[in-house]
């Protein structure tokens, strides 16, 4: 153990010098924003039934900082190794007080099964984090005192691994954060490694694939680990799994993992990160729906619009991304209002077209409406029909034979896919459909709105007025 402790001390000193240099270089390049940047050195000791973590934070700012402890952590405290290095820790252990000490060392325990880790087990979100904080550089030391052997993976580049008499030691170090640990009993070969990825495979890869992977240069992307496995496993931060070893699959996994780390996709459909990643990397990634949506946007946008759109996506880094926020950005980029992403979020696997909206306020009988939408499609003007009908005293629903509209004296049925509609039990043939569906919304063409529901539509530069013309009969 004395040898191991000496080794840790030497590595910490060397790493400290490296971190100080890297942080100051990085800080010179930082733009002024709300985020705080720091370095971290994490010492993990694996004992029976638990992981003991000593988490050293450095290059901290002077202002007070909230701490987000891992949900499973217990025995949270100032590190017993150096109590002088916790002088900013408040009494409730919820944050660091304002102060000039740039380094703090905290400790906590992550319980694991007393039977030990299972091979292929992922320990997710087990490290302390800071709100709005981004680690510039992370070093992880893992000391296994259980004599179980095997292989540890963090997603960071592996710097060193030593099997000693009493312990097994592994060190990882690289730019960016780390969230999870992975352990497997049987070691796998590193079949490929560079600054962007380490690929752990069952067999050596071909020279052609190795050459292709070396040519995969993704600017500002952090290192990830990709593990070949036939078992279905979900990725964890920078630890990715694949059953296919080919350029396209690996490229997509690396890019999407990085996008998920740089952006917050909390409530969006799975195709949203694929669309964002495709524009940022100038590749076409993801599902058939994502690729079709990308094609629609690229076919419409000119170079200036595309550049403004991409710049807006870059500015979203570190923030939550929603379909509404993407629609706002797209509207600004095109100088035309659209709900393209919201419509597609409510349209299953189907593709809602790129439609543009009239941004003038809508009034019904003198009262402004906030939920009526007016869109343009193939030279026609369409209104979202349900909120208008409600204000005019109708009820509407989707039934087994189409779209149904009723009031005290009038009833309509629109089959939607046949050239007729039914009004008060009488059938009327038509050439064009009065009502169409885009996303999860139903729309009625302006001429049909006026004709069927006894209203006038008056427009000025500042507003659109819908007014009833006479009593229903």
XYZ file of N, CA and C in Angstrom, residues 16-266:
753
model
N -1.408 17.794 -11.332
C -1.735 19.147 -10.886
C -1.072 20.194 -11.744
N 0.180 19.967 -12.090
C 0.906 20.903 -12.955
C 0.238 20.971 -14.325
N -0.128 19.786 -14.862
C -0.790 19.739 -16.171
C -2.120 20.485 -16.133
N -2.906 20.265 -15.061
C -4.219 20.892 -14.968
C -4.116 22.402 -14.907
N -3.154 22.904 -14.110
C -2.988 24.355 -13.986
C -2.691 24.977 -15.335
N -1.816 24.339 -16.091
C -1.451 24.861 -17.411
C -2.651 24.812 -18.348
N -3.342 23.650 -18.368
C -4.460 23.494 -19.299
C -5.598 24.438 -18.958
N -5.823 24.650 -17.646
C -6.935 25.523 -17.262
C -6.694 26.961 -17.712
N -5.463 27.469 -17.491
C -5.192 28.857 -17.857
C -5.261 29.045 -19.364
N -4.810 28.050 -20.118
C -4.924 28.127 -21.584
C -6.387 28.164 -21.987
N -7.169 27.268 -21.356
C -8.586 27.190 -21.691
C -9.325 28.460 -21.281
N -8.984 28.994 -20.097
C -9.686 30.183 -19.592
C -9.520 31.366 -20.521
N -8.344 31.485 -21.156
C -8.105 32.595 -22.076
C -9.059 32.549 -23.257
N -9.595 31.335 -23.537
C -10.448 31.176 -24.702
C -11.931 31.257 -24.353
N -12.259 31.333 -23.045
C -13.648 31.296 -22.638
C -14.348 32.619 -22.928
N -15.572 32.533 -23.376
C -16.390 33.727 -23.514
C -17.093 33.967 -22.180
N -17.527 35.197 -21.981
C -18.196 35.512 -20.727
C -19.635 35.018 -20.800
N -19.989 34.071 -19.924
C -21.349 33.575 -19.830
C -21.608 33.150 -18.402
N -22.749 32.517 -18.171
C -23.144 32.155 -16.826
C -22.420 30.913 -16.327
N -21.803 30.160 -17.182
C -21.179 28.912 -16.783
C -19.914 29.178 -15.984
N -19.602 28.238 -15.092
C -18.322 28.290 -14.408
C -17.512 27.077 -14.842
N -16.202 27.242 -14.899
C -15.311 26.203 -15.389
C -14.299 25.859 -14.304
N -14.050 24.602 -14.159
C -13.152 24.134 -13.106
C -12.484 22.834 -13.550
N -11.525 22.376 -12.760
C -10.884 21.087 -12.994
C -11.239 20.150 -11.855
N -11.147 18.848 -12.109
C -11.442 17.900 -11.045
C -10.537 16.681 -11.120
N -10.163 16.205 -9.940
C -9.349 15.006 -9.784
C -10.106 14.082 -8.839
N -10.516 12.924 -9.334
C -11.405 12.037 -8.586
C -10.668 10.743 -8.246
N -10.555 10.461 -6.963
C -9.884 9.254 -6.485
C -10.950 8.273 -5.995
N -11.090 7.136 -6.673
C -12.104 6.132 -6.343
C -11.418 4.882 -5.805
N -11.825 4.451 -4.617
C -11.311 3.216 -4.032
C -12.460 2.219 -3.955
N -12.315 1.086 -4.628
C -13.348 0.055 -4.640
C -13.058 -0.962 -3.547
N -13.934 -0.981 -2.562
C -13.870 -1.969 -1.492
C -15.144 -2.799 -1.511
N -15.200 -3.841 -0.728
C -16.364 -4.709 -0.715
C -17.612 -3.912 -0.363
N -18.563 -3.894 -1.264
C -19.851 -3.247 -1.011
C -19.887 -1.745 -1.187
N -18.771 -1.112 -1.615
C -18.815 0.343 -1.719
C -17.676 0.901 -2.553
N -17.909 2.112 -3.046
C -16.881 2.927 -3.673
C -16.649 4.127 -2.769
N -15.418 4.339 -2.346
C -15.062 5.500 -1.547
C -14.470 6.540 -2.489
N -15.076 7.728 -2.527
C -14.683 8.747 -3.499
C -14.121 9.969 -2.777
N -12.946 10.392 -3.175
C -12.378 11.675 -2.762
C -12.337 12.551 -4.011
N -13.139 13.612 -3.977
C -13.383 14.424 -5.177
C -12.730 15.787 -4.980
N -11.654 16.022 -5.715
C -10.883 17.256 -5.576
C -11.247 18.222 -6.698
N -11.748 19.403 -6.308
C -12.116 20.453 -7.255
C -11.062 21.544 -7.210
N -10.665 22.047 -8.355
C -9.669 23.112 -8.402
C -10.057 24.160 -9.428
N -9.347 25.317 -9.361
C -9.630 26.464 -10.232
C -11.057 26.963 -10.044
N -11.532 26.940 -8.795
C -12.892 27.379 -8.487
C -12.970 28.902 -8.433
N -14.100 29.471 -8.824
C -14.286 30.925 -8.709
C -14.570 31.310 -7.261
N -14.550 32.597 -6.969
C -14.724 33.075 -5.598
C -16.181 33.037 -5.135
N -17.145 33.110 -6.049
C -18.534 33.194 -5.617
C -19.016 31.876 -5.007
N -20.131 31.952 -4.276
C -20.697 30.753 -3.660
C -21.204 29.801 -4.739
N -21.111 28.512 -4.465
C -21.427 27.486 -5.460
C -22.269 26.398 -4.802
N -23.365 26.026 -5.443
C -24.183 24.916 -4.965
C -23.533 23.593 -5.361
N -23.678 22.575 -4.520
C -23.162 21.242 -4.815
C -24.320 20.300 -5.129
N -24.170 19.496 -6.164
C -25.150 18.456 -6.460
C -24.466 17.107 -6.191
N -24.799 16.529 -5.044
C -24.213 15.247 -4.674
C -24.894 14.135 -5.470
N -24.193 13.038 -5.737
C -24.843 11.896 -6.405
C -26.027 11.404 -5.579
N -27.098 11.022 -6.252
C -28.320 10.614 -5.553
C -28.069 9.432 -4.611
N -27.163 8.541 -4.978
C -26.913 7.352 -4.165
C -25.824 7.558 -3.118
N -25.263 8.747 -3.041
C -24.120 8.953 -2.154
C -24.538 9.004 -0.687
N -23.656 8.509 0.175
C -23.841 8.574 1.618
C -22.519 9.057 2.231
N -22.555 9.340 3.537
C -21.357 9.750 4.272
C -20.649 10.931 3.595
N -21.438 11.898 3.199
C -20.893 13.095 2.554
C -20.145 13.934 3.585
N -18.966 14.362 3.253
C -18.151 15.081 4.233
C -16.997 15.777 3.553
N -16.272 16.554 4.344
C -14.977 17.059 3.916
C -14.026 15.876 3.866
N -13.157 15.841 2.893
C -12.232 14.719 2.765
C -11.336 14.618 3.993
N -11.241 13.427 4.556
C -10.406 13.210 5.735
C -8.929 13.338 5.397
N -8.603 13.281 4.119
C -7.202 13.387 3.707
C -6.665 14.801 3.905
N -7.533 15.796 3.804
C -7.058 17.172 3.896
C -8.208 18.083 4.304
N -8.476 18.183 5.609
C -9.608 18.965 6.101
C -9.439 20.458 5.835
N -8.193 20.909 5.685
C -7.966 22.318 5.381
C -8.441 22.688 3.984
N -8.678 21.666 3.182
C -9.099 21.921 1.807
C -10.615 21.935 1.662
N -11.332 22.065 2.777
C -12.796 22.156 2.720
C -13.282 23.391 3.463
N -12.464 24.416 3.573
C -12.840 25.559 4.396
C -14.009 26.359 3.833
N -14.438 26.093 2.606
C -15.588 26.797 2.029
C -16.873 25.980 2.124
N -16.798 24.736 2.557
C -17.974 23.871 2.645
C -18.891 24.350 3.771
N -20.168 24.619 3.442
C -21.081 25.100 4.480
C -21.522 23.966 5.404
N -22.187 24.336 6.509
C -22.532 23.352 7.541
C -23.564 22.340 7.068
N -24.400 22.736 6.123
C -25.434 21.821 5.626
C -24.936 20.934 4.495
N -23.697 21.134 4.091
C -23.059 20.347 3.013
C -23.759 20.529 1.674
N -24.451 21.641 1.508
C -25.200 21.868 0.263
C -24.457 22.739 -0.732
N -23.351 23.366 -0.284
C -22.634 24.233 -1.210
C -21.342 24.760 -0.624
N -20.621 25.465 -1.474
C -19.381 26.118 -1.075
C -19.651 27.606 -0.900
N -19.190 28.145 0.226
C -19.375 29.563 0.488
C -18.400 30.391 -0.342
N -18.696 31.675 -0.418
C -17.822 32.582 -1.141
C -16.450 32.610 -0.464
N -15.394 32.566 -1.258
C -14.049 32.556 -0.697
C -12.989 32.511 -1.766
N -11.765 32.757 -1.366
C -10.668 32.825 -2.331
C -9.939 31.499 -2.515
N -10.240 30.493 -1.665
C -9.592 29.192 -1.816
C -10.079 28.538 -3.104
N -9.179 28.284 -4.020
C -9.564 27.760 -5.330
C -9.693 26.244 -5.357
N -9.310 25.561 -4.284
C -9.351 24.103 -4.259
C -10.158 23.621 -3.056
N -10.993 22.601 -3.298
C -11.769 21.979 -2.231
C -11.802 20.474 -2.499
N -11.678 19.676 -1.428
C -11.705 18.224 -1.573
C -12.831 17.661 -0.728
N -13.778 17.004 -1.371
C -14.958 16.446 -0.718
C -14.922 14.926 -0.821
N -15.604 14.269 0.097
C -15.619 12.803 0.062
C -17.044 12.298 0.205
N -17.299 11.154 -0.344
C -18.599 10.505 -0.233
C -18.443 9.032 -0.576
N -19.456 8.252 -0.252
C -19.439 6.811 -0.485
C -20.616 6.444 -1.382
N -20.350 5.614 -2.390
C -21.393 5.081 -3.273
C -21.566 3.603 -2.938
N -22.684 3.200 -2.308
C -22.887 1.786 -1.985
C -23.092 0.948 -3.243
N -22.516 -0.245 -3.262
C -22.758 -1.225 -4.318
C -23.095 -2.548 -3.643
N -23.466 -3.534 -4.409
C -23.835 -4.830 -3.839
C -22.685 -5.427 -3.040
N -23.015 -6.010 -1.885
C -21.988 -6.662 -1.074
C -21.393 -7.874 -1.780
N -22.127 -8.386 -2.763
C -21.615 -9.502 -3.554
C -20.609 -9.032 -4.601
N -20.465 -7.719 -4.728
C -19.536 -7.167 -5.702
C -20.219 -6.764 -6.991
N -19.486 -6.065 -7.819
C -20.027 -5.627 -9.107
C -20.216 -6.828 -10.035
N -21.262 -6.758 -10.844
C -21.473 -7.765 -11.875
C -20.719 -7.368 -13.128
N -20.214 -8.351 -13.836
C -19.516 -8.050 -15.081
C -20.459 -7.371 -16.059
N -20.021 -6.260 -16.622
C -20.869 -5.490 -17.533
C -21.745 -4.480 -16.821
N -21.502 -4.251 -15.525
C -22.330 -3.313 -14.769
C -21.878 -1.876 -14.997
N -22.866 -1.005 -15.172
C -22.605 0.425 -15.336
C -23.088 1.150 -14.087
N -22.234 1.937 -13.510
C -22.589 2.790 -12.382
C -22.782 4.196 -12.928
N -24.020 4.643 -12.983
C -24.363 5.898 -13.654
C -24.471 7.058 -12.668
N -24.056 8.227 -13.138
C -24.236 9.481 -12.393
C -23.788 9.355 -10.940
N -22.553 8.909 -10.745
C -22.065 8.633 -9.390
C -21.083 9.690 -8.893
N -20.889 10.768 -9.654
C -19.926 11.778 -9.239
C -20.607 13.113 -8.963
N -20.062 13.842 -8.030
C -20.541 15.166 -7.659
C -20.430 16.126 -8.845
N -21.414 17.020 -8.974
C -21.388 18.014 -10.054
C -21.739 19.393 -9.502
N -21.474 20.425 -10.277
C -21.802 21.803 -9.924
C -22.818 22.341 -10.924
N -23.911 22.980 -10.452
C -24.886 23.540 -11.396
C -24.213 24.568 -12.312
N -24.529 24.499 -13.578
C -23.956 25.389 -14.593
C -22.429 25.286 -14.634
N -21.912 24.203 -14.057
C -20.465 24.012 -14.041
C -20.024 23.039 -15.107
N -18.922 23.345 -15.760
C -18.367 22.486 -16.793
C -16.919 22.155 -16.440
N -16.603 20.890 -16.149
C -15.206 20.539 -15.908
C -14.377 20.707 -17.180
N -13.315 21.481 -17.079
C -12.409 21.642 -18.217
C -11.592 20.378 -18.405
N -11.133 19.820 -17.298
C -10.288 18.626 -17.350
C -10.631 17.721 -16.172
N -10.638 16.427 -16.414
C -10.960 15.450 -15.377
C -9.911 14.346 -15.353
N -9.485 13.995 -14.147
C -8.630 12.823 -13.952
C -9.322 11.897 -12.955
N -9.370 10.624 -13.267
C -9.979 9.632 -12.395
C -8.940 8.558 -12.059
N -8.726 8.324 -10.757
C -7.866 7.241 -10.288
C -8.774 6.168 -9.689
N -8.658 4.936 -10.139
C -9.449 3.841 -9.581
C -8.508 2.836 -8.935
N -8.691 2.602 -7.633
C -7.907 1.624 -6.890
C -8.841 0.506 -6.456
N -8.619 -0.685 -6.985
C -9.471 -1.837 -6.682
C -8.787 -2.679 -5.604
N -9.382 -2.673 -4.408
C -8.818 -3.437 -3.299
C -9.493 -4.790 -3.115
N -10.381 -5.178 -4.050
C -11.137 -6.426 -3.885
C -10.490 -7.627 -4.576
N -9.405 -7.373 -5.324
C -8.689 -8.437 -6.048
C -9.575 -9.126 -7.097
N -10.572 -8.394 -7.623
C -11.453 -9.001 -8.633
C -10.882 -8.891 -10.039
N -9.872 -8.052 -10.219
C -9.281 -7.898 -11.551
C -10.241 -7.238 -12.507
N -10.261 -7.696 -13.741
C -11.181 -7.163 -14.732
C -10.710 -5.847 -15.330
N -11.659 -5.104 -15.886
C -11.329 -3.902 -16.656
C -12.298 -2.775 -16.317
N -11.746 -1.590 -16.000
C -12.533 -0.400 -15.714
C -12.512 0.527 -16.935
N -13.653 1.180 -17.195
C -13.757 2.107 -18.318
C -14.574 3.311 -17.855
N -14.113 4.522 -18.196
C -14.824 5.747 -17.829
C -15.288 6.566 -19.027
N -14.706 6.332 -20.186
C -14.951 7.184 -21.357
C -13.820 8.153 -21.587
N -13.060 8.468 -20.540
C -11.842 9.267 -20.681
C -10.723 8.393 -21.230
N -9.689 8.976 -21.825
C -8.543 8.172 -22.268
C -7.854 7.495 -21.068
N -7.515 6.216 -21.243
C -6.791 5.502 -20.189
C -5.312 5.857 -20.280
N -4.763 6.337 -19.150
C -3.364 6.774 -19.112
C -2.450 5.677 -18.588
N -2.901 4.940 -17.585
C -2.028 3.938 -16.970
C -2.876 2.864 -16.299
N -2.345 1.665 -16.213
C -2.991 0.569 -15.493
C -1.911 -0.334 -14.940
N -1.991 -0.613 -13.627
C -0.983 -1.447 -12.980
C -1.666 -2.462 -12.074
N -1.223 -3.707 -12.154
C -1.680 -4.738 -11.233
C -0.570 -4.995 -10.231
N -0.848 -4.628 -8.961
C 0.157 -4.768 -7.911
C -0.240 -5.880 -6.949
N 0.560 -6.101 -5.947
C 0.333 -7.209 -5.029
C -0.983 -7.037 -4.281
N -1.249 -5.845 -3.792
C -2.429 -5.621 -2.964
C -3.593 -4.971 -3.706
N -3.318 -4.230 -4.753
C -4.379 -3.502 -5.446
C -4.165 -3.541 -6.951
N -5.235 -3.209 -7.655
C -5.163 -2.934 -9.091
C -5.467 -1.456 -9.275
N -4.649 -0.751 -10.032
C -4.766 0.694 -10.185
C -4.931 1.051 -11.661
N -5.899 1.951 -11.931
C -6.115 2.443 -13.294
C -6.309 3.947 -13.232
N -5.713 4.649 -14.186
C -5.824 6.105 -14.233
C -6.356 6.537 -15.602
N -7.312 7.454 -15.565
C -7.880 8.037 -16.773
C -7.743 9.554 -16.675
N -7.525 10.207 -17.804
C -7.379 11.663 -17.784
C -7.703 12.241 -19.149
N -8.481 13.333 -19.146
C -8.826 13.980 -20.409
C -9.718 15.181 -20.196
N -10.056 15.856 -21.270
C -10.895 17.045 -21.214
C -12.350 16.684 -20.979
N -13.042 17.585 -20.279
C -14.472 17.418 -20.097
C -14.854 16.637 -18.858
N -16.172 16.392 -18.709
C -16.691 15.729 -17.514
C -16.668 14.208 -17.628
N -16.969 13.545 -16.526
C -17.196 12.103 -16.510
C -18.352 11.851 -15.552
N -19.247 10.956 -15.908
C -20.441 10.725 -15.087
C -20.547 9.310 -14.559
N -19.947 8.348 -15.269
C -20.224 6.951 -14.975
C -18.968 6.095 -14.992
N -19.085 4.912 -14.379
C -18.028 3.891 -14.416
C -18.602 2.599 -14.966
N -17.772 1.871 -15.690
C -18.166 0.573 -16.237
C -17.095 -0.444 -15.870
N -17.545 -1.640 -15.450
C -16.586 -2.692 -15.106
C -17.009 -4.004 -15.754
N -16.027 -4.705 -16.312
C -16.290 -6.034 -16.847
C -15.180 -6.990 -16.413
N -15.563 -8.233 -16.198
C -14.630 -9.218 -15.652
C -13.523 -9.561 -16.635
N -13.901 -9.797 -17.881
C -12.921 -10.192 -18.895
C -12.456 -8.973 -19.672
N -11.166 -8.793 -19.739
C -10.616 -7.640 -20.441
C -10.780 -7.783 -21.942
N -11.038 -6.650 -22.591
C -11.125 -6.613 -24.043
C -9.957 -5.806 -24.588
N -9.598 -6.124 -25.810
C -8.482 -5.431 -26.455
C -8.905 -4.042 -26.928
N -7.969 -3.118 -26.871
C -8.171 -1.824 -27.519
C -7.813 -2.014 -28.989
N -8.834 -2.134 -29.817
C -8.583 -2.412 -31.227
C -8.361 -1.124 -32.024
N -8.714 0.010 -31.405
C -8.429 1.294 -32.042
C -8.473 2.371 -30.970
N -7.567 3.331 -31.059
C -7.612 4.468 -30.141
C -6.995 5.695 -30.791
N -7.615 6.827 -30.573
C -7.051 8.126 -30.967
C -7.596 9.182 -30.016
N -7.488 10.449 -30.367
C -7.912 11.510 -29.453
C -9.422 11.549 -29.251
N -10.170 10.895 -30.142
C -11.617 10.999 -30.070
C -12.311 9.752 -29.546
N -11.663 8.614 -29.647
C -12.326 7.397 -29.181
C -11.318 6.302 -28.875
N -11.740 5.409 -27.974
C -11.057 4.130 -27.792
C -12.088 3.050 -28.045
N -11.796 2.156 -28.961
C -12.711 1.088 -29.344
C -12.232 -0.218 -28.728
N -13.084 -0.809 -27.889
C -12.788 -2.100 -27.277
C -13.546 -3.170 -28.050
N -12.817 -4.079 -28.711
C -13.458 -5.064 -29.563
C -13.038 -6.478 -29.264
N -13.773 -7.401 -29.873
C -13.467 -8.822 -29.702
C -12.349 -9.252 -30.636
N -12.275 -8.617 -31.788
C -11.262 -8.962 -32.780
C -10.650 -7.683 -33.347
N -9.474 -7.814 -33.928
C -8.816 -6.666 -34.552
C -9.654 -6.159 -35.718
N -9.633 -4.847 -35.942
C -10.385 -4.277 -37.054
C -9.491 -4.211 -38.288
N -10.119 -4.057 -39.434
C -9.376 -4.029 -40.690
C -8.575 -2.743 -40.821
N -7.565 -2.787 -41.669
C -6.759 -1.599 -41.930
C -7.578 -0.478 -42.542
N -8.546 -0.838 -43.405
C -9.383 0.174 -44.044
C -10.253 0.896 -43.012
N -10.824 0.127 -42.061
C -11.660 0.750 -41.039
C -10.812 1.629 -40.131
N -9.630 1.156 -39.782
C -8.726 1.946 -38.944
C -8.378 3.270 -39.631
N -8.130 3.197 -40.924
C -7.806 4.409 -41.683
C -8.995 5.359 -41.714
N -10.205 4.819 -41.862
C -11.410 5.654 -41.892
C -11.645 6.330 -40.551
N -11.417 5.585 -39.473
C -11.633 6.146 -38.139
C -10.609 7.236 -37.832
N -9.393 7.062 -38.332
C -8.377 8.094 -38.135
C -8.766 9.384 -38.855
N -9.524 9.236 -39.929
C -9.958 10.412 -40.685
C -11.211 11.062 -40.142
N -11.785 10.453 -39.089
C -12.985 11.007 -38.474
C -12.579 12.117 -37.507
N -12.532 13.332 -37.999
C -12.105 14.464 -37.182
C -13.314 15.327 -36.847
N -13.635 15.368 -35.552
C -14.778 16.122 -35.078
C -14.280 17.206 -34.123
N -14.363 18.437 -34.552
C -13.806 19.547 -33.782
C -14.536 19.717 -32.454
N -13.756 19.899 -31.375
C -14.279 20.160 -30.028
C -15.052 18.984 -29.446
N -14.902 17.795 -29.991
C -15.585 16.635 -29.441
C -14.658 15.922 -28.468
N -15.219 15.494 -27.332
C -14.433 14.870 -26.289
C -14.351 13.362 -26.499
N -13.310 12.769 -25.935
C -13.021 11.351 -26.087
C -14.159 10.492 -25.518
N -14.473 9.388 -26.196
C -15.459 8.428 -25.709
C -14.876 7.018 -25.801
N -15.466 6.108 -25.043
C -15.122 4.692 -25.134
C -16.282 3.956 -25.769
N -15.984 3.113 -26.748
C -17.017 2.326 -27.429
C -16.699 0.848 -27.204
N -17.666 0.108 -26.678
C -17.462 -1.285 -26.299
C -18.328 -2.169 -27.174
N -17.705 -3.126 -27.839
C -18.452 -4.067 -28.675
C -19.142 -5.100 -27.792
N -20.434 -5.280 -28.000
C -21.191 -6.255 -27.220
C -22.426 -6.673 -28.001
N -22.847 -7.922 -27.821
C -24.079 -8.400 -28.440
C -25.279 -8.181 -27.525
N -25.023 -7.829 -26.276
C -26.105 -7.568 -25.334
C -26.612 -6.144 -25.499
N -27.914 -5.975 -25.305
C -28.500 -4.654 -25.448
C -28.219 -3.848 -24.193
N -27.415 -2.804 -24.331
C -27.085 -1.944 -23.208
C -27.230 -0.495 -23.634
N -27.695 0.327 -22.710
C -27.859 1.751 -22.990
C -26.577 2.492 -22.644
N -26.219 3.432 -23.500
C -25.015 4.216 -23.277
C -25.131 5.016 -21.987
N -23.976 5.337 -21.412
C -23.934 6.101 -20.164
C -22.881 7.182 -20.314
N -23.321 8.413 -20.658
C -22.367 9.500 -20.821
C -21.398 9.223 -21.952
N -20.122 9.043 -21.596
C -19.079 8.844 -22.600
C -18.767 7.368 -22.809
N -19.586 6.499 -22.264
C -19.418 5.055 -22.427
C -20.511 4.562 -23.366
N -20.117 4.098 -24.533
C -21.062 3.701 -25.570
C -20.925 2.211 -25.860
N -22.020 1.618 -26.363
C -22.020 0.197 -26.694
C -22.489 0.010 -28.132
N -21.962 -0.993 -28.787
C -22.356 -1.262 -30.168
C -22.234 -2.744 -30.469
N -23.130 -3.225 -31.305
C -23.024 -4.604 -31.804
C -22.452 -4.608 -33.212
N -22.303 -3.415 -33.796
C -21.777 -3.298 -35.158
C -20.490 -2.480 -35.150
N -19.488 -3.006 -35.802
C -18.211 -2.294 -35.917
C -18.039 -1.868 -37.369
N -18.536 -0.688 -37.691
C -18.333 -0.125 -39.025
C -18.281 1.387 -38.893
N -17.775 2.046 -39.916
C -17.529 3.485 -39.839
C -18.797 4.286 -39.573
N -19.874 3.976 -40.293
C -21.099 4.765 -40.169
C -21.690 4.654 -38.775
N -21.757 3.436 -38.252
C -22.330 3.225 -36.918
C -21.503 3.915 -35.850
N -20.180 3.745 -35.919
C -19.307 4.338 -34.908
C -19.338 5.860 -34.971
N -19.322 6.394 -36.184
C -19.379 7.841 -36.347
C -20.648 8.407 -35.722
N -21.782 7.765 -35.988
C -23.052 8.261 -35.471
C -23.094 8.176 -33.958
N -22.608 7.079 -33.392
C -22.613 6.922 -31.938
C -21.746 7.977 -31.263
N -20.579 8.230 -31.820
C -19.681 9.234 -31.236
C -20.332 10.614 -31.276
N -20.872 10.982 -32.426
C -21.452 12.318 -32.580
C -22.655 12.511 -31.662
N -23.571 11.542 -31.637
C -24.775 11.706 -30.827
C -24.461 11.705 -29.341
N -23.471 10.925 -28.922
C -23.098 10.944 -27.501
C -22.577 12.322 -27.105
N -21.809 12.947 -27.986
C -21.267 14.272 -27.694
C -22.370 15.322 -27.670
N -23.320 15.204 -28.585
C -24.424 16.162 -28.626
C -25.247 16.083 -27.337
N -25.467 14.872 -26.854
C -26.220 14.706 -25.607
C -25.465 15.275 -24.418
N -24.145 15.293 -24.478
C -23.370 15.876 -23.395
C -23.340 17.405 -23.456
N -23.398 17.947 -24.650
C -23.281 19.394 -24.823
C -24.623 20.115 -24.752
N -25.742 19.399 -24.972
C -27.066 20.000 -24.976
C -27.987 19.208 -24.047
N -29.083 19.836 -23.625
C -30.048 19.193 -22.738
C -31.326 18.892 -23.523
N -31.548 17.620 -23.806
C -32.752 17.198 -24.527
C -33.655 16.457 -23.535
N -34.289 17.201 -22.646
C -35.022 16.556 -21.554
C -36.363 15.981 -21.979
